[in-house]
PDB file of C-alpha atoms in Angstrom:
ATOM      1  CA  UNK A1232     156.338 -82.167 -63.172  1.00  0.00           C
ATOM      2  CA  UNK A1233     157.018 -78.431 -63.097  1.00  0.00           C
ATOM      3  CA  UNK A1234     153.357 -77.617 -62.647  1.00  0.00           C
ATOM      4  CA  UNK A1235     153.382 -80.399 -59.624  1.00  0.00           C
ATOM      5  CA  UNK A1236     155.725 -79.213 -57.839  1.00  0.00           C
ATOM      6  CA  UNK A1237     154.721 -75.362 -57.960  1.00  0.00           C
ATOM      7  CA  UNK A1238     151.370 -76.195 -57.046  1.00  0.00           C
ATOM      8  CA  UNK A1239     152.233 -77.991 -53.945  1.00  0.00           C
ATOM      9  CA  UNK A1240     154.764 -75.433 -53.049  1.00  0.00           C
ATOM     10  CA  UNK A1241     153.466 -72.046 -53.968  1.00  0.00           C
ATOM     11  CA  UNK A1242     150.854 -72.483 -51.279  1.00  0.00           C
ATOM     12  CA  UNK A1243     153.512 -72.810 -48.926  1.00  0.00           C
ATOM     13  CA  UNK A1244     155.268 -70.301 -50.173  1.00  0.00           C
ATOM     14  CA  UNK A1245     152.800 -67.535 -50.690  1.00  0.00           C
ATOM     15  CA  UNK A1246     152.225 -68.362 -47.260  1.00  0.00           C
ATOM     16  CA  UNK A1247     155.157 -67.493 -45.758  1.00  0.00           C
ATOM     17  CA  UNK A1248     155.387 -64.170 -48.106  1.00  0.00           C
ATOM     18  CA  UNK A1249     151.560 -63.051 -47.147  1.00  0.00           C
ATOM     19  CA  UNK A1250     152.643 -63.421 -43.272  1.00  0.00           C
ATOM     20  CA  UNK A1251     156.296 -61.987 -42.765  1.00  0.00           C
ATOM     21  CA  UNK A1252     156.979 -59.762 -46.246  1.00  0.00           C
ATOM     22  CA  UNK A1253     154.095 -59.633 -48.264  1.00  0.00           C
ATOM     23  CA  UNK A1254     155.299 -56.898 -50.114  1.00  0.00           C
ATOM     24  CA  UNK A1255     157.243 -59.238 -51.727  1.00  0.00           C
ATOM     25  CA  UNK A1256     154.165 -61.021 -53.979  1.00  0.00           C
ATOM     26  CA  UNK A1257     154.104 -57.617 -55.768  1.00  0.00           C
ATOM     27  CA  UNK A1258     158.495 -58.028 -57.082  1.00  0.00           C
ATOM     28  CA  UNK A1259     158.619 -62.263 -56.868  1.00  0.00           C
ATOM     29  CA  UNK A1260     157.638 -62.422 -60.483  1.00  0.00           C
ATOM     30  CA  UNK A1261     159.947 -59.715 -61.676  1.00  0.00           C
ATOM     31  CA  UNK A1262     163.435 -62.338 -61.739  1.00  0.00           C
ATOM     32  CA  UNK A1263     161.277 -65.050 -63.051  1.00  0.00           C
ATOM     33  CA  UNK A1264     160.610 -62.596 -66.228  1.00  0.00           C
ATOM     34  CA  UNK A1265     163.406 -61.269 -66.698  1.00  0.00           C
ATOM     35  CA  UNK A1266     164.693 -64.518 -66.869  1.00  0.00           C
ATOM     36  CA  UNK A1267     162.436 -65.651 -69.225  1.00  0.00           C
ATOM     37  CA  UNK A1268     162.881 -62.360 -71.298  1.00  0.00           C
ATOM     38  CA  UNK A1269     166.094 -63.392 -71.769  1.00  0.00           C
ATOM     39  CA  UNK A1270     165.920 -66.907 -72.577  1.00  0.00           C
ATOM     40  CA  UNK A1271     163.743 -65.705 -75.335  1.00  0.00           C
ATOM     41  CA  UNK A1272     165.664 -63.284 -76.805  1.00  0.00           C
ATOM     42  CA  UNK A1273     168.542 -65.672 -76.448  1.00  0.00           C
ATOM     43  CA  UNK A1274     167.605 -69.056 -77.533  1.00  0.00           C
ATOM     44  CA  UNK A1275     164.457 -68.498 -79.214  1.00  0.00           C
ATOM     45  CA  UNK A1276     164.538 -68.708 -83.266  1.00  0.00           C
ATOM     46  CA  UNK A1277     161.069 -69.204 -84.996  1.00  0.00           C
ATOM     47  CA  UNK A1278     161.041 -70.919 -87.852  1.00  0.00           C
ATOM     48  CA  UNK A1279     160.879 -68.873 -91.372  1.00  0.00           C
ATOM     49  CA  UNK A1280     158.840 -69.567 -93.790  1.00  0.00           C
ATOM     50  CA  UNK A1281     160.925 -70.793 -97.056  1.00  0.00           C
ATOM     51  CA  UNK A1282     161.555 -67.562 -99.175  1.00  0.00           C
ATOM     52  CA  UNK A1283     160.338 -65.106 -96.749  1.00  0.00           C
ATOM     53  CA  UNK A1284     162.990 -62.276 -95.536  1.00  0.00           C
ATOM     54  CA  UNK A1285     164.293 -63.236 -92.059  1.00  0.00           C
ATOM     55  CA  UNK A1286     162.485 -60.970 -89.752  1.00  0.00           C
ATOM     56  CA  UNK A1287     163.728 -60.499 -85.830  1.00  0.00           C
ATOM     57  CA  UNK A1288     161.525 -62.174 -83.284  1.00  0.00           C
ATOM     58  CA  UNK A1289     161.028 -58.734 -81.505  1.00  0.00           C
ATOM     59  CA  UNK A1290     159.062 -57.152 -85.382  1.00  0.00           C
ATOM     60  CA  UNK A1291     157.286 -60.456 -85.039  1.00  0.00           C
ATOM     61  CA  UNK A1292     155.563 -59.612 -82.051  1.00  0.00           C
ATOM     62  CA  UNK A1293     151.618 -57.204 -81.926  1.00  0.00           C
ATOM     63  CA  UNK A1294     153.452 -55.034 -79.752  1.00  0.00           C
ATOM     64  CA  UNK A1295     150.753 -52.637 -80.591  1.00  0.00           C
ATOM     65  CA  UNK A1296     147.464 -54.996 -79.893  1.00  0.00           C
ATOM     66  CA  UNK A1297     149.548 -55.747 -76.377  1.00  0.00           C
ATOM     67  CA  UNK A1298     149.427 -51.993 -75.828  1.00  0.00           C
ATOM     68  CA  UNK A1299     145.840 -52.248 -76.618  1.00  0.00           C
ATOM     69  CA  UNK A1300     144.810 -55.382 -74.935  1.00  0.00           C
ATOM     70  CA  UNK A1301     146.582 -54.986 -71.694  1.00  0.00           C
ATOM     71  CA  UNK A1302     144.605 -50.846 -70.809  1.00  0.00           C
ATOM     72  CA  UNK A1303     141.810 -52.740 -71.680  1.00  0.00           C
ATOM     73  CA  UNK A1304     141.716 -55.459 -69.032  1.00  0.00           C
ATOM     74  CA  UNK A1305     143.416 -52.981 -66.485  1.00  0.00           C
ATOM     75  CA  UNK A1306     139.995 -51.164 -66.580  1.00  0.00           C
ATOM     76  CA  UNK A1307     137.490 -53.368 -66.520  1.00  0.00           C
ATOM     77  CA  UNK A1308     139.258 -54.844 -63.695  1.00  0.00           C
ATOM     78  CA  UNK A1309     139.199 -51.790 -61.636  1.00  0.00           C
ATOM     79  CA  UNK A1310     136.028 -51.384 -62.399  1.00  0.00           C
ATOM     80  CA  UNK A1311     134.990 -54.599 -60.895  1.00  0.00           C
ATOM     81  CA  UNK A1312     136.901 -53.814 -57.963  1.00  0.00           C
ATOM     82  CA  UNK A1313     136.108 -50.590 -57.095  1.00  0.00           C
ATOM     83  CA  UNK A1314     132.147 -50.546 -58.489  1.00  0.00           C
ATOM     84  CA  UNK A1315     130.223 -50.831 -55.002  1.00  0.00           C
ATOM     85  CA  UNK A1316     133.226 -50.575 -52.706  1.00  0.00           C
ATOM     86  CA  UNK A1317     135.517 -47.824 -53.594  1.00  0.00           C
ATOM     87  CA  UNK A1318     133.219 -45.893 -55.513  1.00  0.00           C
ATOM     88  CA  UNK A1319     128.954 -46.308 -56.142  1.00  0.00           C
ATOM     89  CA  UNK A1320     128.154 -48.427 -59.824  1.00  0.00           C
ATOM     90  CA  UNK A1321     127.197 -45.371 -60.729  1.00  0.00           C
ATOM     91  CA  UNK A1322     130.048 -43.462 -60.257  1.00  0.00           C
ATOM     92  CA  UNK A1323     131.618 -41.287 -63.387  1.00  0.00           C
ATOM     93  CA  UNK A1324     135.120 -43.281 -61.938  1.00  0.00           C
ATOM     94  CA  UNK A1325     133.649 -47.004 -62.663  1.00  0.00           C
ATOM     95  CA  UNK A1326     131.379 -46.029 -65.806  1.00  0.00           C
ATOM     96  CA  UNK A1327     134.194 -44.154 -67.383  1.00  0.00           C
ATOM     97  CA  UNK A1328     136.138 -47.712 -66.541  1.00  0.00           C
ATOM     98  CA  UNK A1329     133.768 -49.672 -67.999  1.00  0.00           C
ATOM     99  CA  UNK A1330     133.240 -47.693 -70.985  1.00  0.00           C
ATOM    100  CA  UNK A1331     137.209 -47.200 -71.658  1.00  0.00           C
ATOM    101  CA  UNK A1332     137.091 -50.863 -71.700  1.00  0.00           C
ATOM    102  CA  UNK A1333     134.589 -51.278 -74.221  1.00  0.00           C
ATOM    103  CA  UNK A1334     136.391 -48.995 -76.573  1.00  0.00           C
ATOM    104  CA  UNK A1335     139.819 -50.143 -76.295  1.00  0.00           C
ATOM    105  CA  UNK A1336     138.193 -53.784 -76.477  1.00  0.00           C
ATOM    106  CA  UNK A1337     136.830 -52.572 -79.777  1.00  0.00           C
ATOM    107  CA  UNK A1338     139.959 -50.905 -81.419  1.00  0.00           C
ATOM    108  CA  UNK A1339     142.135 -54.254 -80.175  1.00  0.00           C
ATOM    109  CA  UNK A1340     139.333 -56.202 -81.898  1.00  0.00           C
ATOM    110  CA  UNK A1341     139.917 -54.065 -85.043  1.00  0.00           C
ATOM    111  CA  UNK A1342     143.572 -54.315 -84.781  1.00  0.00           C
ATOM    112  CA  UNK A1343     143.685 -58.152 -84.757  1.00  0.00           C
ATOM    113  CA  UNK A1344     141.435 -57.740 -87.782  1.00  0.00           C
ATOM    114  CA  UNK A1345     143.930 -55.407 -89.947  1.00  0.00           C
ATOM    115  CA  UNK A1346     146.408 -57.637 -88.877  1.00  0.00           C
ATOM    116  CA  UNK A1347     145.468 -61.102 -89.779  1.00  0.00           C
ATOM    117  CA  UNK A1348     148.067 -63.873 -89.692  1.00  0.00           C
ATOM    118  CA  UNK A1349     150.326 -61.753 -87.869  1.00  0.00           C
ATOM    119  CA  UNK A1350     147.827 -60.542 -84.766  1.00  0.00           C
ATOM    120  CA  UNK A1351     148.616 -61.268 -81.272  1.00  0.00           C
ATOM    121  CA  UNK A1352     145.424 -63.512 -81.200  1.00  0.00           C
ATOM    122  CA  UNK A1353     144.942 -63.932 -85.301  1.00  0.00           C
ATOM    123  CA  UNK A1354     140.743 -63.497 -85.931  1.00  0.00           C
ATOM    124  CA  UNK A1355     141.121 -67.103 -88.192  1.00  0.00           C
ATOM    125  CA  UNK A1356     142.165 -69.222 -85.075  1.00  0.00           C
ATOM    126  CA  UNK A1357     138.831 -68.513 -83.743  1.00  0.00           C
ATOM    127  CA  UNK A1358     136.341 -69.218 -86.787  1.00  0.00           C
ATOM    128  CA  UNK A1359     137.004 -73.193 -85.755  1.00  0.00           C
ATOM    129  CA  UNK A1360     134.169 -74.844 -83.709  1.00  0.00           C
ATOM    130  CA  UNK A1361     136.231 -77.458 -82.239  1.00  0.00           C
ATOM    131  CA  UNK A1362     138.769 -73.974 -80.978  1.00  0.00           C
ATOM    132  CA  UNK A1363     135.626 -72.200 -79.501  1.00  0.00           C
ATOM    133  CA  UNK A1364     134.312 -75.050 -77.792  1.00  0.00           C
ATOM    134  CA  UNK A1365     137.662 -75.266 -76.333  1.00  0.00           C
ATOM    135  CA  UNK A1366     137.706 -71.808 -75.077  1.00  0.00           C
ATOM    136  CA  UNK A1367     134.521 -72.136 -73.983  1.00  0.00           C
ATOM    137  CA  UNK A1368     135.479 -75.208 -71.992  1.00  0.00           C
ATOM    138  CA  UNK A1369     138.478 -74.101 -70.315  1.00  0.00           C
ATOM    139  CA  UNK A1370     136.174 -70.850 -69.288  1.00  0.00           C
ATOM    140  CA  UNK A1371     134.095 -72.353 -67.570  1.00  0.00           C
ATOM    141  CA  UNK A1372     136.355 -75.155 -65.961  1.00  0.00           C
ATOM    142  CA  UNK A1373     138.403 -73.269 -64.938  1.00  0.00           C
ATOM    143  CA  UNK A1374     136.022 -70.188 -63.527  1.00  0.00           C
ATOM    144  CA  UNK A1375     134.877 -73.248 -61.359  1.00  0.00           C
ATOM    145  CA  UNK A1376     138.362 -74.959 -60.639  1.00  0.00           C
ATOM    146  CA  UNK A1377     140.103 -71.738 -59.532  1.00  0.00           C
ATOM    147  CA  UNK A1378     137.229 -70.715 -57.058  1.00  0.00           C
ATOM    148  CA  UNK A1379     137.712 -73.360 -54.348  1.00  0.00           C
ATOM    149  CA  UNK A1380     141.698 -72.635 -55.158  1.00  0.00           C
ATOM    150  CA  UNK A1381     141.140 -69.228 -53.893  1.00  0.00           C
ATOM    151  CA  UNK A1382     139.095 -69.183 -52.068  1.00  0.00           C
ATOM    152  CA  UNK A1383     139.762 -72.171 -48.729  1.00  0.00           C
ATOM    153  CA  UNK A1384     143.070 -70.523 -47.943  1.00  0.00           C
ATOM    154  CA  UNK A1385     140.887 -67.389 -46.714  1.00  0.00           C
ATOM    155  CA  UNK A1386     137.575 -69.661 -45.207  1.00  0.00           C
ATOM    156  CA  UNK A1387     141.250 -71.323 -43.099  1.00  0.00           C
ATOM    157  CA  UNK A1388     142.629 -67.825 -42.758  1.00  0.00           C
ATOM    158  CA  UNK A1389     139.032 -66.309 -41.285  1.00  0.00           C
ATOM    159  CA  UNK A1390     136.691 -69.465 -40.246  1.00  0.00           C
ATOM    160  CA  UNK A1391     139.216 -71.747 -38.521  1.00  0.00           C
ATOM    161  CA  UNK A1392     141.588 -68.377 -37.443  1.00  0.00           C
ATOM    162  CA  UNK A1393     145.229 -69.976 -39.671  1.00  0.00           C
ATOM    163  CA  UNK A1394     148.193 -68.376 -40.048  1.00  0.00           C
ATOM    164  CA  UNK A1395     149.123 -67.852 -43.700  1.00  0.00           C
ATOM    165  CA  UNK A1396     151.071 -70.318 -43.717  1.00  0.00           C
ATOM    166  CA  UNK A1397     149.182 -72.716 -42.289  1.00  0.00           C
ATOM    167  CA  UNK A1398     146.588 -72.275 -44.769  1.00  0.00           C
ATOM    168  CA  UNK A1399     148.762 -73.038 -47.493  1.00  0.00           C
ATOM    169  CA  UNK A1400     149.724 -76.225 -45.380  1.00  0.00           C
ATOM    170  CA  UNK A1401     145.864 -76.907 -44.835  1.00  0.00           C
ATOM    171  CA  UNK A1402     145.057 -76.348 -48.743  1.00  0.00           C
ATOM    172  CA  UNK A1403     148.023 -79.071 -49.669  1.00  0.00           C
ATOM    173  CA  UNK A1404     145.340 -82.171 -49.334  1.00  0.00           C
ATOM    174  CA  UNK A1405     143.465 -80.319 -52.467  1.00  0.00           C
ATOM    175  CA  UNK A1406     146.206 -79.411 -54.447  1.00  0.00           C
ATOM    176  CA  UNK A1407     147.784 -83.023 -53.962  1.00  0.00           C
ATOM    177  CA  UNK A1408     144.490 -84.567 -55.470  1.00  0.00           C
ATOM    178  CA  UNK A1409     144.467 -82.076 -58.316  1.00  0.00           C
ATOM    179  CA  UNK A1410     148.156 -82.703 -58.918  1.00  0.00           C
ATOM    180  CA  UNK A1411     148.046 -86.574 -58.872  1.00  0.00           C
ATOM    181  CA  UNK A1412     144.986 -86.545 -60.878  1.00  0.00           C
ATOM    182  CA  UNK A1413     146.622 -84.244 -64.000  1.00  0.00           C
ATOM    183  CA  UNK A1414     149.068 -86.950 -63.849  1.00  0.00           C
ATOM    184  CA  UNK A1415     147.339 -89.587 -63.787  1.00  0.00           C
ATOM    185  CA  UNK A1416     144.928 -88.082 -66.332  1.00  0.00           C
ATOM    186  CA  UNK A1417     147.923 -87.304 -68.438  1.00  0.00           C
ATOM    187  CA  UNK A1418     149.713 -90.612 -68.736  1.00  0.00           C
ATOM    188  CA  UNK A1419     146.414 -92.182 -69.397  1.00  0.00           C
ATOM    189  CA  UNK A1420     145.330 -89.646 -72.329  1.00  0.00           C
ATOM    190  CA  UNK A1421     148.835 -89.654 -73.865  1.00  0.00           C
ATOM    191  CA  UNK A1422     148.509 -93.187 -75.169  1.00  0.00           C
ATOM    192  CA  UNK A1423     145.158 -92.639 -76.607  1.00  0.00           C
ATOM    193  CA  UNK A1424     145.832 -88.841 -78.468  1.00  0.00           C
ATOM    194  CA  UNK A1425     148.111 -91.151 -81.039  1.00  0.00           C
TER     195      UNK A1425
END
């Protein structure tokens, strides 16, 4: 129900944001983390394995393959976005992105690795067929899904001259469909998982 309702409003709601402050997009996720943060800390207690020495949920966490992963993905992104625009392919800016990337990708590859069971993404989740299949799946579903997503609020916004906000009001016929048919698809898959 959560994801219904924020996918029929956010549209709206980015709207308004994009037209009057959209400096705002950049800050409207910080109070939704920090809440969350704090929840976490809070209310959240792992389970322990039987015998093992209790360990606080902040040592549980790859804070070092984070610090690896997250560089990593910073510059291949601005690669993509500035290769051909900001600066030529060719440029020492986007190769030296692009080859950053391929190093830290390797060292955070390494990292999960060393440390096994207790990585960030742990190396033995992945060996399953049925787990790669599933990342493979959700790849390209959603590389398809999210296109039409992003991209009709801007064909509104430049082809049929909308406001912000009225794009998000125009893109609310698609979003209903997708919403009703998660449901749907939901209660109908629920009984036949068991």
């Amino acid at each position: 129900s959560l994801y219904a309702l924020g996918t029929v409003v956010a549209p709206i709601i980015g709207g308004a944001l994009a037209e009057y402050t959209w400096r705002w997009c950049f800050l409207i996720n910080l109070p939704a983390g920090a809440v969350t943060v704090v929840t976490l800390l809070l209310f959240f207690h792992p389970p322990q394995n039987t015998g093992a020495q209790r360990v606080s949920f902040l040592k549980q966490l790859d804070l070092i393959g984070c610090a690896l992963f997250i560089p990593s993905i910073i510059m291949v992104m601005l690669a993509l976005q500035w290769g051909g625009g900001e600066y030529p392919w060719d440029s020492a800016t986007v190769i030296g992105l692009f080859i950053g990337f391929a190093v830290m990708i390797a060292i955070f590859i390494f990292w999960e690795c060393y440390m096994g069971d207790q990585a960030m993404i742990p190396i033995v989740l992945l060996r399953g067929r049925s787990t790669m299949l599933s990342i493979a799946f959700a790849f390209l579903f959603l590389g398809s899904f999210v296109i039409p997503v992003y991209y009709l609020p801007e064909w509104f916004q430049i082809v049929k001259s909308a406001s912000p906000i009225r794009s998000g009001v125009m893109l609310l016929p698609s979003v209903c469909t997708q919403v009703f048919g998660s449901l749907v698809s939901g209660i109908l898959g629920k009984d036949r998982i068991y």
